[in-house]
XYZ file of C-alpha atoms in Angstrom:
646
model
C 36.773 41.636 -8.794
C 37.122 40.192 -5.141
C 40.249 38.465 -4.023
C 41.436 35.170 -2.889
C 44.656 33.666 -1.116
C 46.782 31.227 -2.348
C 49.480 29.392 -0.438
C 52.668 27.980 -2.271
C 54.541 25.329 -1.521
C 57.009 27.798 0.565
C 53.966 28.207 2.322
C 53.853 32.260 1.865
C 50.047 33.224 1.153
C 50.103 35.914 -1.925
C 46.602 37.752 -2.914
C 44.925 36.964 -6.691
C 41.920 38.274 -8.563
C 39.361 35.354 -8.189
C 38.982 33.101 -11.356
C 42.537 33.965 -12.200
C 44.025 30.629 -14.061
C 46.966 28.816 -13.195
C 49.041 29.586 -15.894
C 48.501 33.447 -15.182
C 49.803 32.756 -11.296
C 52.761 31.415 -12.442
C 53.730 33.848 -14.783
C 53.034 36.667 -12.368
C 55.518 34.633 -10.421
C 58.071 34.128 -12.966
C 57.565 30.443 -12.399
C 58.287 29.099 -15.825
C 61.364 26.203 -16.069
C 59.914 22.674 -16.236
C 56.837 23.217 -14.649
C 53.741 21.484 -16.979
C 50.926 21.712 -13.940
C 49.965 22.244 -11.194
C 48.178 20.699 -8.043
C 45.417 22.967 -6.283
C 44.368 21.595 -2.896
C 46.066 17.878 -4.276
C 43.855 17.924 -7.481
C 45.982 17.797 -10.739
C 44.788 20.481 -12.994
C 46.755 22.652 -16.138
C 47.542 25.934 -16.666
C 43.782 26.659 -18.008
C 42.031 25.868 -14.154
C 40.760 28.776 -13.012
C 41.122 29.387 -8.981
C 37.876 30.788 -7.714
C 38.408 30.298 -3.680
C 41.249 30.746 -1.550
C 43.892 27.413 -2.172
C 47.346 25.976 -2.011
C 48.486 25.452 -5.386
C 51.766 23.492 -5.655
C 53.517 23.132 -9.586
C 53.822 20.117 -11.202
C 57.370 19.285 -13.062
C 57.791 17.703 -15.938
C 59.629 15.003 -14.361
C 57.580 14.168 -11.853
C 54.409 11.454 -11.457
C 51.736 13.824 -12.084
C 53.524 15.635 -15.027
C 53.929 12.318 -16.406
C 50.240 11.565 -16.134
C 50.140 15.250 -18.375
C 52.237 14.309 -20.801
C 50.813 11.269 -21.740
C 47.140 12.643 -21.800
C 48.616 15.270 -24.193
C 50.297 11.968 -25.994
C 47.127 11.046 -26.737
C 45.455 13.612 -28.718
C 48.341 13.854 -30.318
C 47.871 10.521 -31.016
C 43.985 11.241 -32.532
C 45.114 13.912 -34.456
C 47.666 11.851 -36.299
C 45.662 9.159 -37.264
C 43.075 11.214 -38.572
C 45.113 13.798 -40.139
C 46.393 10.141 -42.075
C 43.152 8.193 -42.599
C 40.631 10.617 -42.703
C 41.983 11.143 -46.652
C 40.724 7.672 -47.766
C 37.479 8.364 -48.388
C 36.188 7.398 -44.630
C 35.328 9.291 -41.362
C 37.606 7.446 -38.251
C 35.423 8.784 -35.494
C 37.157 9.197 -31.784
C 35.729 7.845 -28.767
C 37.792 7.978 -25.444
C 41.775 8.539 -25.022
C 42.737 8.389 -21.221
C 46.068 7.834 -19.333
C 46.550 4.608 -17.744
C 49.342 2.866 -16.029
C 52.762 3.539 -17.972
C 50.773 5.288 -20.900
C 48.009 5.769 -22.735
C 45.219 4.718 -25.263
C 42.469 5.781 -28.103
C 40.019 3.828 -29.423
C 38.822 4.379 -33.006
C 35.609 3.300 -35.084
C 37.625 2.664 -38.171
C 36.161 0.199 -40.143
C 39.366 -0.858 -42.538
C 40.897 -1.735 -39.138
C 44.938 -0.484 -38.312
C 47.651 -3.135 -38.996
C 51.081 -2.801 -36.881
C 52.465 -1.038 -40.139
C 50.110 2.108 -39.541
C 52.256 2.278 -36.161
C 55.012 3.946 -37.852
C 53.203 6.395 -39.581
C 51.416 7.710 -37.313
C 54.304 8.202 -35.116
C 56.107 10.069 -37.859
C 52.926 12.189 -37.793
C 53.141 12.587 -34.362
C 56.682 13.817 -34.820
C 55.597 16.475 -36.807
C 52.594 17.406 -34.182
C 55.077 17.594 -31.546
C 57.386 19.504 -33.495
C 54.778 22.070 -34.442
C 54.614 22.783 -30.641
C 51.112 23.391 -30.792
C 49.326 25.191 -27.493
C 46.671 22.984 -26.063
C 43.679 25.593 -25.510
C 40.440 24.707 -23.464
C 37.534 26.095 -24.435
C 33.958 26.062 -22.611
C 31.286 25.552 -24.418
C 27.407 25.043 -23.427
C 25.938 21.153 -24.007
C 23.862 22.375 -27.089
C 27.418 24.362 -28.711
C 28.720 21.266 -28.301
C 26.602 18.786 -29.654
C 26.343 21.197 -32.411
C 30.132 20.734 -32.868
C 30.748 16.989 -32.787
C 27.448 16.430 -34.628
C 28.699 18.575 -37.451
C 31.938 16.625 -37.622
C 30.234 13.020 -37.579
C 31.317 12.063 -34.672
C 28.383 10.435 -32.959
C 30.176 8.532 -30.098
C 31.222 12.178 -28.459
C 27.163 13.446 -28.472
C 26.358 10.034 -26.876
C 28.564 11.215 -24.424
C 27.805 15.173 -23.933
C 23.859 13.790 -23.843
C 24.370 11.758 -20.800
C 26.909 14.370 -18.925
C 24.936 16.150 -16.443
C 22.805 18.972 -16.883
C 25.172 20.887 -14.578
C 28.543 19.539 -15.760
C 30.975 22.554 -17.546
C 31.939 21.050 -21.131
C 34.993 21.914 -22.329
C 37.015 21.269 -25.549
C 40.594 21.443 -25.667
C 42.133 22.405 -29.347
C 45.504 22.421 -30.877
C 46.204 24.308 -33.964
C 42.527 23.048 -35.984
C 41.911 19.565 -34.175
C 40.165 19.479 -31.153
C 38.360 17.234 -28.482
C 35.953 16.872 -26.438
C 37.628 16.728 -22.869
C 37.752 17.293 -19.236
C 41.904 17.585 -19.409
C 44.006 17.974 -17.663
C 46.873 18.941 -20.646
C 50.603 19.633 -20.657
C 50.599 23.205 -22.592
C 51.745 22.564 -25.644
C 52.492 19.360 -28.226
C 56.130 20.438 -27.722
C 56.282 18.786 -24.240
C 55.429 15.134 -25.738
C 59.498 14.337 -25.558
C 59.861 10.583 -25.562
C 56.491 8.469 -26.830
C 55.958 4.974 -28.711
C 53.474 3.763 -30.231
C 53.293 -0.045 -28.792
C 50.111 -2.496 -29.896
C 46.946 -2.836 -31.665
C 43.798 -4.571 -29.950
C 39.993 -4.620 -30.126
C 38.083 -2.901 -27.779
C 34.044 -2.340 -27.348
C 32.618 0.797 -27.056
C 32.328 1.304 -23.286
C 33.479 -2.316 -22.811
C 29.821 -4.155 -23.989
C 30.169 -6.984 -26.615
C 26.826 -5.813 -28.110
C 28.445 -2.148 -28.967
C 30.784 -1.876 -31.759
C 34.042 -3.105 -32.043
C 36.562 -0.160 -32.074
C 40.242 -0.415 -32.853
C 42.607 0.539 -29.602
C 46.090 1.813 -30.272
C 48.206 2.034 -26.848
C 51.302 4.137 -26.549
C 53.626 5.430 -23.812
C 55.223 8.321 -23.236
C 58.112 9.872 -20.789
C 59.574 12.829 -19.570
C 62.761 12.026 -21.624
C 64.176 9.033 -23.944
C 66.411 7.337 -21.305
C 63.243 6.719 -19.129
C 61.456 5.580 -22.617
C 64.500 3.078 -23.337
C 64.560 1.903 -19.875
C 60.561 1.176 -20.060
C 60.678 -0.496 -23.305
C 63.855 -2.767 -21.877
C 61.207 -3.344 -19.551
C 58.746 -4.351 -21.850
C 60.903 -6.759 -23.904
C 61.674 -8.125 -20.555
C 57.674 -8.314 -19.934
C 56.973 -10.528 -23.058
C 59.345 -12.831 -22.416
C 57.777 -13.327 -19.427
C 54.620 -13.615 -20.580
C 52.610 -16.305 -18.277
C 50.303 -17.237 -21.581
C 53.414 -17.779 -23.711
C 55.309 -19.775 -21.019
C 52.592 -21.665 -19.675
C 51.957 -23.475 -23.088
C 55.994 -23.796 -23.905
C 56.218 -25.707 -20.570
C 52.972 -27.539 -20.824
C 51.857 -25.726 -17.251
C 47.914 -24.572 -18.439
C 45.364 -23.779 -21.407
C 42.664 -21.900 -21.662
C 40.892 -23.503 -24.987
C 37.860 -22.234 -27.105
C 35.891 -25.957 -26.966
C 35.787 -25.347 -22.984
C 34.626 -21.553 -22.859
C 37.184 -18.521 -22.414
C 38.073 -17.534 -18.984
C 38.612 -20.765 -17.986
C 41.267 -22.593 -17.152
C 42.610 -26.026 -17.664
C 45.493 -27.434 -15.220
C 47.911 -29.595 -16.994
C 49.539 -32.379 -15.060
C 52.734 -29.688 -14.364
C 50.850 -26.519 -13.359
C 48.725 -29.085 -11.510
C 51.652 -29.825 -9.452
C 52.750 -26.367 -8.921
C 49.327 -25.923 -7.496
C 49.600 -29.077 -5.132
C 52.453 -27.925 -3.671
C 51.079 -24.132 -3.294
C 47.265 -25.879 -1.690
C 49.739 -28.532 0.825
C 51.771 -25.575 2.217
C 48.793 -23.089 1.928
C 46.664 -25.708 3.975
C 49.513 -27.034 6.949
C 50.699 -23.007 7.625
C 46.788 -22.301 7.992
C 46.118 -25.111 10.518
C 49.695 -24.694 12.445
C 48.027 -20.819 13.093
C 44.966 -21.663 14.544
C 42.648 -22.256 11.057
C 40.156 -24.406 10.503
C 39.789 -25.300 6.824
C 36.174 -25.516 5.507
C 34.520 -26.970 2.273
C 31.189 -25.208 0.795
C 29.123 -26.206 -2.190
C 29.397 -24.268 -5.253
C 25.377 -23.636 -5.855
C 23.056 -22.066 -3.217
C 19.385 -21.411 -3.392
C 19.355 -17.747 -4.588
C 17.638 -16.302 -1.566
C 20.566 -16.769 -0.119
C 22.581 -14.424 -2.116
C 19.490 -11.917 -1.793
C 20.152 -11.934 1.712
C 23.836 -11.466 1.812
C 23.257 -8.167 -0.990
C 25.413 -9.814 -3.867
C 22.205 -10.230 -5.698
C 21.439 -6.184 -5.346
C 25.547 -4.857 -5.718
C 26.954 -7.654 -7.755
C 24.816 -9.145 -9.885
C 26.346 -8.044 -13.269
C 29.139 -10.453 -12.000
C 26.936 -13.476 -11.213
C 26.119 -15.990 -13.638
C 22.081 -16.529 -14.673
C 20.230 -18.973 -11.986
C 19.512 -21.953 -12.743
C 15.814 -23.462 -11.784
C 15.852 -26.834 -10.022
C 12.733 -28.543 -8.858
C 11.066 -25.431 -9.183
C 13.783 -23.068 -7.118
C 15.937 -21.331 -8.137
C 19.805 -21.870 -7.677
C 22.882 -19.496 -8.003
C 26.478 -20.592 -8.758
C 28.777 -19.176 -6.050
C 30.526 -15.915 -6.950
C 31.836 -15.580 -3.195
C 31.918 -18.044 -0.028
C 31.212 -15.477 2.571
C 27.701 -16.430 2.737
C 28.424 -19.836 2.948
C 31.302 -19.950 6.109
C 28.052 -17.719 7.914
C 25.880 -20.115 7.632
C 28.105 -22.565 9.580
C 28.930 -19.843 11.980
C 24.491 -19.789 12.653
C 24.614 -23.332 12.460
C 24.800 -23.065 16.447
C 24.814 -20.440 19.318
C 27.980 -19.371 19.590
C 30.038 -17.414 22.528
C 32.135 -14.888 23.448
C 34.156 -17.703 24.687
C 34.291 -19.247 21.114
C 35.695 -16.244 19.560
C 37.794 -15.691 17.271
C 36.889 -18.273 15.188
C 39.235 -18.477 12.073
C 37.648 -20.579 9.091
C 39.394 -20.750 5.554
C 38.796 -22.381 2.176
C 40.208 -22.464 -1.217
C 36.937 -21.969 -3.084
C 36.264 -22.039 -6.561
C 33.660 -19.303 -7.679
C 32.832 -18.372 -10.781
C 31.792 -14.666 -11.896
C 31.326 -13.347 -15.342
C 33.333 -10.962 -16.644
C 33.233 -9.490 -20.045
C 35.265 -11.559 -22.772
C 36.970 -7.932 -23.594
C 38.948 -7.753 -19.984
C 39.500 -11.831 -19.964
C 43.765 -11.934 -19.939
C 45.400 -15.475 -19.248
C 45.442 -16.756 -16.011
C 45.253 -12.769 -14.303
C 41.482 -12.517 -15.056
C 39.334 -15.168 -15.748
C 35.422 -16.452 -15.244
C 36.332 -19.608 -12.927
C 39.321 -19.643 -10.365
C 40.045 -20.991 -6.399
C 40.849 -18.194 -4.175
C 41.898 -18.157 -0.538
C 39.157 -17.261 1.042
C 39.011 -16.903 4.752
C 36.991 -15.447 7.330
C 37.520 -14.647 10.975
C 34.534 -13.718 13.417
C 35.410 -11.774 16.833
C 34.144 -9.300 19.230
C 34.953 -5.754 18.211
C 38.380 -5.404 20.647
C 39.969 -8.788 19.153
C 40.146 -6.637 15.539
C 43.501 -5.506 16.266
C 45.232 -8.613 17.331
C 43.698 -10.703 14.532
C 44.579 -8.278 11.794
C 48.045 -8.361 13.277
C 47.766 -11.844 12.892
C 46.475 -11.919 9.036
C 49.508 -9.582 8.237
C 52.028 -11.731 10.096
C 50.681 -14.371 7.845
C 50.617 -12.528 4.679
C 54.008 -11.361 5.027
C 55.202 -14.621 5.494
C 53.305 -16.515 2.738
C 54.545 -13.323 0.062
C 58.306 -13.864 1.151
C 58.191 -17.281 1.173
C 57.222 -17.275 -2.812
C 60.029 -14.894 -3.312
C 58.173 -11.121 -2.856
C 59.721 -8.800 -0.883
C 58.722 -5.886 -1.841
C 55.379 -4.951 -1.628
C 53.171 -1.726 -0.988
C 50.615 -0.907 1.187
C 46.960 0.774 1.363
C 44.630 1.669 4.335
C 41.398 2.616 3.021
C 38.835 4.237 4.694
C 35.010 5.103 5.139
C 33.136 5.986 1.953
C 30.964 8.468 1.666
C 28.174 5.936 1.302
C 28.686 3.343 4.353
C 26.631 1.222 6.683
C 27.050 0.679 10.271
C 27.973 3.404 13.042
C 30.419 5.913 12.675
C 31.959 4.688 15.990
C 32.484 1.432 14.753
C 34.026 2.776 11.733
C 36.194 4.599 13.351
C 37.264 1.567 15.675
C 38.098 -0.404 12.558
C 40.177 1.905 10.907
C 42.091 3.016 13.918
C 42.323 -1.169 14.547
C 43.425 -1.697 10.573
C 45.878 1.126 11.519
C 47.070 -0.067 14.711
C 48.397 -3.366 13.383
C 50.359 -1.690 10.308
C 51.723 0.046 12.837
C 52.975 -2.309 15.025
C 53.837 -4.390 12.055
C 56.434 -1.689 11.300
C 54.849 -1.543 7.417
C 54.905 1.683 5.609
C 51.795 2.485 4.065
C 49.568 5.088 2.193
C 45.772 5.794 3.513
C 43.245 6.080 0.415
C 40.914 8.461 1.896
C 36.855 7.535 1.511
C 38.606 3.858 -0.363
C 37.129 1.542 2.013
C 34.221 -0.989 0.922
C 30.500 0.447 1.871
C 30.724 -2.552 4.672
C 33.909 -1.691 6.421
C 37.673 -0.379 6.137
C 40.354 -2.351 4.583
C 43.289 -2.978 4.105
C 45.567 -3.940 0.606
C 48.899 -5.197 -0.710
C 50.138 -4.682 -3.560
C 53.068 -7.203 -4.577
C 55.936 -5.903 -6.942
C 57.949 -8.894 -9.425
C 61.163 -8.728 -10.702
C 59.940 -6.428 -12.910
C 59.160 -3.807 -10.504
C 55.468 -4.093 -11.815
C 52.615 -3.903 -8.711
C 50.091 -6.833 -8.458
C 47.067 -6.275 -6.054
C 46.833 -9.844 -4.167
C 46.373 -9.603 -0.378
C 43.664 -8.236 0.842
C 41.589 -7.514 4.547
C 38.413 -6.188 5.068
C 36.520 -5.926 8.180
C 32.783 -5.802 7.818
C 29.864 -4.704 9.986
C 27.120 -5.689 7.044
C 27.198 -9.340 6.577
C 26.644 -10.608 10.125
C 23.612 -7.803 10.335
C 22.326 -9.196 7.164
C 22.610 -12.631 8.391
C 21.570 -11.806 11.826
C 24.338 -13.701 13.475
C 24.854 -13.399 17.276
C 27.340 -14.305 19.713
C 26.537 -14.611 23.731
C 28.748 -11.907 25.881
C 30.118 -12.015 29.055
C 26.737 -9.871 29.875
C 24.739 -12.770 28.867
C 23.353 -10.553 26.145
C 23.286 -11.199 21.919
C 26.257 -9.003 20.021
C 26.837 -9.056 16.263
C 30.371 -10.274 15.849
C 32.884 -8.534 13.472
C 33.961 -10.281 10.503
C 37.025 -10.276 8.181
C 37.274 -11.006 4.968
C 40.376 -12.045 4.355
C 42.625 -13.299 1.061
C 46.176 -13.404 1.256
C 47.394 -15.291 -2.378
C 44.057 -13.763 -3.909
C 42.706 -16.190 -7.050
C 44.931 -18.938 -7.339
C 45.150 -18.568 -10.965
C 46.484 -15.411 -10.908
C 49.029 -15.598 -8.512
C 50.238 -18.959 -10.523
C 50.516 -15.996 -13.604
C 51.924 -14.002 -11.410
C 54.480 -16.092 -10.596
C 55.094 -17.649 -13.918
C 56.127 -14.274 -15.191
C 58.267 -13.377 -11.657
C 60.213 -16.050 -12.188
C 60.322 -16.517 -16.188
C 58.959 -20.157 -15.909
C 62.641 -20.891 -13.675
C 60.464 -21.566 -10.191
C 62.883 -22.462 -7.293
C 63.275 -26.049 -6.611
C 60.622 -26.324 -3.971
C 58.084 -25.729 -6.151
C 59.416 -26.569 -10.002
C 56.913 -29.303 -11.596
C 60.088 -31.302 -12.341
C 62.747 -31.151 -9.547
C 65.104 -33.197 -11.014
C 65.923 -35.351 -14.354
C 68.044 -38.287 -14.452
C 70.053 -38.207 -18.046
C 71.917 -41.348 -19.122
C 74.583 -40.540 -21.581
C 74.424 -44.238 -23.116
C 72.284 -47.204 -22.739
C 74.947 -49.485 -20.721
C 73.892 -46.893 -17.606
C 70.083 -47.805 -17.535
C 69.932 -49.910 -15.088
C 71.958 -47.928 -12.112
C 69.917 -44.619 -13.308
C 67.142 -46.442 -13.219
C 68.399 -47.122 -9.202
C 69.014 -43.451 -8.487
C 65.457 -42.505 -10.372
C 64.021 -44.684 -7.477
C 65.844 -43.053 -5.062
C 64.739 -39.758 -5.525
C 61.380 -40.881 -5.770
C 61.556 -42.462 -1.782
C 62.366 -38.972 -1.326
C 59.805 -37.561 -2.158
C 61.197 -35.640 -5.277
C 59.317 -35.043 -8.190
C 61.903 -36.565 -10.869
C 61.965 -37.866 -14.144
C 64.100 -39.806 -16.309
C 65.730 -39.258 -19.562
C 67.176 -42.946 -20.735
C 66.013 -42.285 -24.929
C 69.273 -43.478 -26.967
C 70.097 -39.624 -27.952
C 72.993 -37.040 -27.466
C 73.617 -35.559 -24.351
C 73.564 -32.463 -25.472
C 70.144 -32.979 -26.477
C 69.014 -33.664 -23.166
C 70.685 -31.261 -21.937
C 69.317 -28.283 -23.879
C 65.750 -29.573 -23.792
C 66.608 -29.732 -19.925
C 67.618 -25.768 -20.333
C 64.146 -25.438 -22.447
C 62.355 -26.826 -19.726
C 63.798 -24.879 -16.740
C 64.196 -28.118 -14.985
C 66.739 -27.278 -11.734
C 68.647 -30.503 -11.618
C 69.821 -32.282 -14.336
C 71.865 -35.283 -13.427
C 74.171 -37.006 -15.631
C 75.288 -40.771 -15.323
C 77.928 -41.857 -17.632
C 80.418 -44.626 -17.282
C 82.884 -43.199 -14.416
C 79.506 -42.273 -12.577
C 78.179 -46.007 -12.673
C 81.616 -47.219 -11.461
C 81.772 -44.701 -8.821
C 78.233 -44.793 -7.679
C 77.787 -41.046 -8.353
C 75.952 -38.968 -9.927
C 77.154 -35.816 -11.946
C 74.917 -32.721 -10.693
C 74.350 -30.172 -13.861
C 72.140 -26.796 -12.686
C 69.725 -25.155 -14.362
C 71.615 -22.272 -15.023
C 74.516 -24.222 -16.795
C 76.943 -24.909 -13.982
C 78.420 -28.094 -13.399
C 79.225 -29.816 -9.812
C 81.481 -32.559 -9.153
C 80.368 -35.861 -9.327
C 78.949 -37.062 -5.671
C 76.965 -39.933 -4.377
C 72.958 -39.339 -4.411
C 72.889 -39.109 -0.770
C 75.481 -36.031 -1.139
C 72.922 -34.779 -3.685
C 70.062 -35.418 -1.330
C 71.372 -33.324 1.623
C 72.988 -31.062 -1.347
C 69.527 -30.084 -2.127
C 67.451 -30.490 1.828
C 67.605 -26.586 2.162
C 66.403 -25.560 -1.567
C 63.230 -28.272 -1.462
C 62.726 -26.479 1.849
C 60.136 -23.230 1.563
C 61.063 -22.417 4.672
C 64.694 -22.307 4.518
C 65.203 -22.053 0.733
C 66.092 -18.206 0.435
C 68.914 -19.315 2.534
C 70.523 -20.895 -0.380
C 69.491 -18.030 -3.079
């Protein structure tokens, strides 16, 4: 048997029998406490990979990321094997389907007709118990396609040979057992039940095999799992935390949106409040954008369908894009992007190198079907605005104007209150067009700029778009949970497409580069976003209702009635609160409605000419004249200054 090398993480280089596996490496090491994995050349495999060429293998812990991502893949067949060790014995077959990890745990979907209720929860986590406690070694078996199809097809379960039939004919299948279940897999597994420590079993939903409404429905149970029941706790505090939070839940308690059967799902209705959360977001989006050199465009929202042909939407996104519609015999597409449209302009005329760059953005409403299984609130939906810009230069102005777009981005994220945020460069694909060369200037542009930004960030290798390197930013809430808004894409394919030109300095025709570029993202889902950031309590500057004027009795009407009229020449969104009720009525439903400013006038307030301040978070300020409360307030209705308060 011939030899290989593998480095370790100390980086000494130790001979091996080829096709040894993992778990044999580390035993011959007497590598053993904690360890669940391993990484060979990055990839995460378990102790069953066998090495065949010379690598660097590193261990995985049981603590760490990648042992997590273990854990909860072994989580889930556990999981399987529970329910149908439990429902298998009433007289029907649940069949399996898919069980992967995903961010913070883990899922299976079932074909089980009865359907689960949130009662079955608990049992089948006892059940798991009992898996877990058996300690059961995962082992992974290869088998060849027609072994396999044998296998499942014997058993009933139909949706894993769907799946074996359309693997490729040169694919290794492998099925990974514990104690008499098993599963069709690809792994990779922690090595036995025993290292499932900390798991919950958390919701019910309906799912469609592989995500198409004209497949059966399936039932979806997701779980979580951890390394150890503190980090479990701490998650489902979390959680709790989450729902409270919940944008849908909080967006009907304070009248801000709906989303409503009669008008179609996925899109979304602005009430009067949410409508003036978004004014507020559009007025400040719209003066930063023009004080930085933008010029803010409108476009239709239908286009003769040749022009999406041209642009390649109609050839890479079409499953996206709505049906065409056929008007005086041609046919017409609803817009599912605004690129083609700010190009258009750009070929309206010849353009120089002396024009360039020219910055254009929009807040565009598009509209792109998505599949009523992945529709969620206002975070993905079939209609929404987004912030859509696009900048056209010669290939040396790419650093300076990404520079610029991240300046920007920065400042619009801290401005709504997110600081922390992380960071992605990614790069050429392995299927591209344009030059290498220009590729390379990109990415080393796109690189430049974090750099001299001063942002940390990670490069996704081969992550870039087929038209061009980009960069992303992910936000993080309160919650410490990561929201992909910003992003910036540089593109050589659309102005070849389009055949747009700009006149050099040589007097010759160059294809300009352009950048995509959206900094907020959908305005929809930042609004979610934000909703749930914030719990509902937005800072003043952009809270529906800044202030409400309470009257404790009705002798005070008219001189609130003088301070509601006030505010109002202010420019303050107020409202008034003169019903003959308790104060502490107003006052909770104040509370209820996260309104910042509630200000009292009693008796000793109309005699005084003041007004009694009373903050959203239940403190009470002395009693001072409006004007007091006016300048009180200047820096918090400020964006630009009203962190300096916090």
């Amino acid at each position: 048997m011939s030899e290989i090398r593998i480095k370790l993480p100390d980086g000494e280089i130790k001979g091996f029998p080829k096709g040894i596996t993992i778990g044999e490496i580390f035993r011959s090491l007497g590598i053993r406490d904690s360890v669940i994995g391993a990484k060979v050349n990055g990839r995460l495999v378990d102790f069953w990979y066998e090495v065949d060429s010379d690598s660097a293998v590193e261990p995985v812990t049981l603590n760490s990321t990648a042992g997590l991502d273990l854990i909860r893949h072994t989580a889930a067949h556990v999981m399987a094997e529970a329910v149908q060790s439990i429902f298998n014995k009433d007289n029907e077959k649940i069949k399996v389907t898919i069980g992967p990890v995903i961010e913070n745990g883990f899922y299976y979907d079932f074909d089980y007709s009865k359907g689960f209720v949130p009662e079955d929860l608990e049992r089948i986590e006892e059940r798991m118990k009992q898996i877990i406690e058996e300690n059961k070694p995962l082992i992974r078996k290869k088998v060849s396609r027609e072994e396999a199809i044998k296998i499942f097809d014997r058993d009933g379960e139909t949706y894993k040979v769907e799946i074996i039939s359309e693997l490729p004919l040169d694919e290794q299948i492998t099925i990974y057992q514990q104690g008499d279940w098993y599963d069709l897999c690809r792994g990779p597994h922690a090595p036995s039940t025993g290292f499932v420590k900390a798991f919950k079993l958390l919701s019910i939903a309906g799912a469609y095999w592989r995500g198409d409404e004209r497949n059966p429905m399936l039932q979806r149970i997701y779980g979580t799992a951890f390394s150890n029941k503190k980090e479990l706790d701490d998650y489902l505090t979390r959680l709790e935390e989450a729902k409270k939070r919940d944008h849908r839940r909080l967006g009907r308690e304070l009248d801000l949106f709906s989303i409503q059967d009669e008008v179609g799902p996925g899109l979304v209705l602005w009430h009067p409040k949410g409508a003036r959360i978004r004014r507020v977001i559009e007025d400040f989006w719209r003066s930063e954008h023009e004080r930085r050199g933008y010029d803010i465009l409108f476009t239709p929202h239908v286009a003769r369908l040749d022009l999406w042909k041209t642009s390649g939407h109609l050839d890479f996104y079409r499953e996206y894009m709505y049906p065409s519609m056929d008007i005086e015999d041609i046919a017409y597409q609803i817009k599912p992007m605004t690129c083609p449209f700010h190009i258009m302009i750009y070929k309206s005329k010849i353009r120089s190198y002396r024009d360039l760059p020219l910055r254009w953005a929009e807040i565009g409403t598009v509209y792109r079907y998505e599949r009523s299984g992945v529709i969620h609130g206002l975070l993905r939906v079939r209609g929404f605005s987004q912030d859509d810009a696009h900048i056209f230069c010669t290939p040396d102005q790419i650093e300076k104007e990404v520079l610029s777009v991240l300046d920007l981005t920065v400042f619009f994220l801290r401005t709504f209150g997110f600081d922390d945020y992380e960071v992605y460069l990614s790069t050429r694909p392995e299927k591209f067009v344009g030059g290498v060369e220009n590729w390379d200037r990109a990415t080393e542009a796109l690189r430049g700029a974090l750099r001299a930004k001063g942002l940390n960030y990670e490069t996704d290798e081969g992550g870039g778009a087929f038209y061009g390197p980009k960069i992303d930013l992910k936000i993080k809430d309160v919650l410490g949970r990561a929201w992909q808004c910003s992003t910036i894409q540089v593109d050589f394919n659309l102005p070849e497409r389009f055949n747009i030109k700009f006149v050099g300095d040589d007097n010759s025709r160059h294809p300009p580069i352009m950048i995509h570029r959206a900094i907020l993202g959908s305005f929809e889902r930042f609004f979610g976003i934000l909703i749930e950031h914030y719990g509902g309590a937005f800072p003043l500057w952009l809270s529906p209702i800044q202030v409400r004027v309470a009257t404790i009795g009705e002798g005070q009407i008219s001189y609130a009635q003088d301070v509601y009229e006030t505010l109002r020449k202010h420019n303050l969104r107020v409202e008034k609160d003169f019903r003959n009720e308790k104060l502490g009525l107003k006052v909770r439903e104040a509370q209820l409605e996260k309104i910042p400013y509630l200000l009292v006038i009693g008796e000793k307030e109309v005699d005084n000419k003041t007004v009694a301040p009373r903050k959203r978070g239940g403190k009470n300020l002395p009693s001072m004249k409006t004007e007091d409360f006016l300048n009180l307030i200047e820096k918090e209705n400020d964006p630009y200054r009203w962190k300096e308060v916090e």
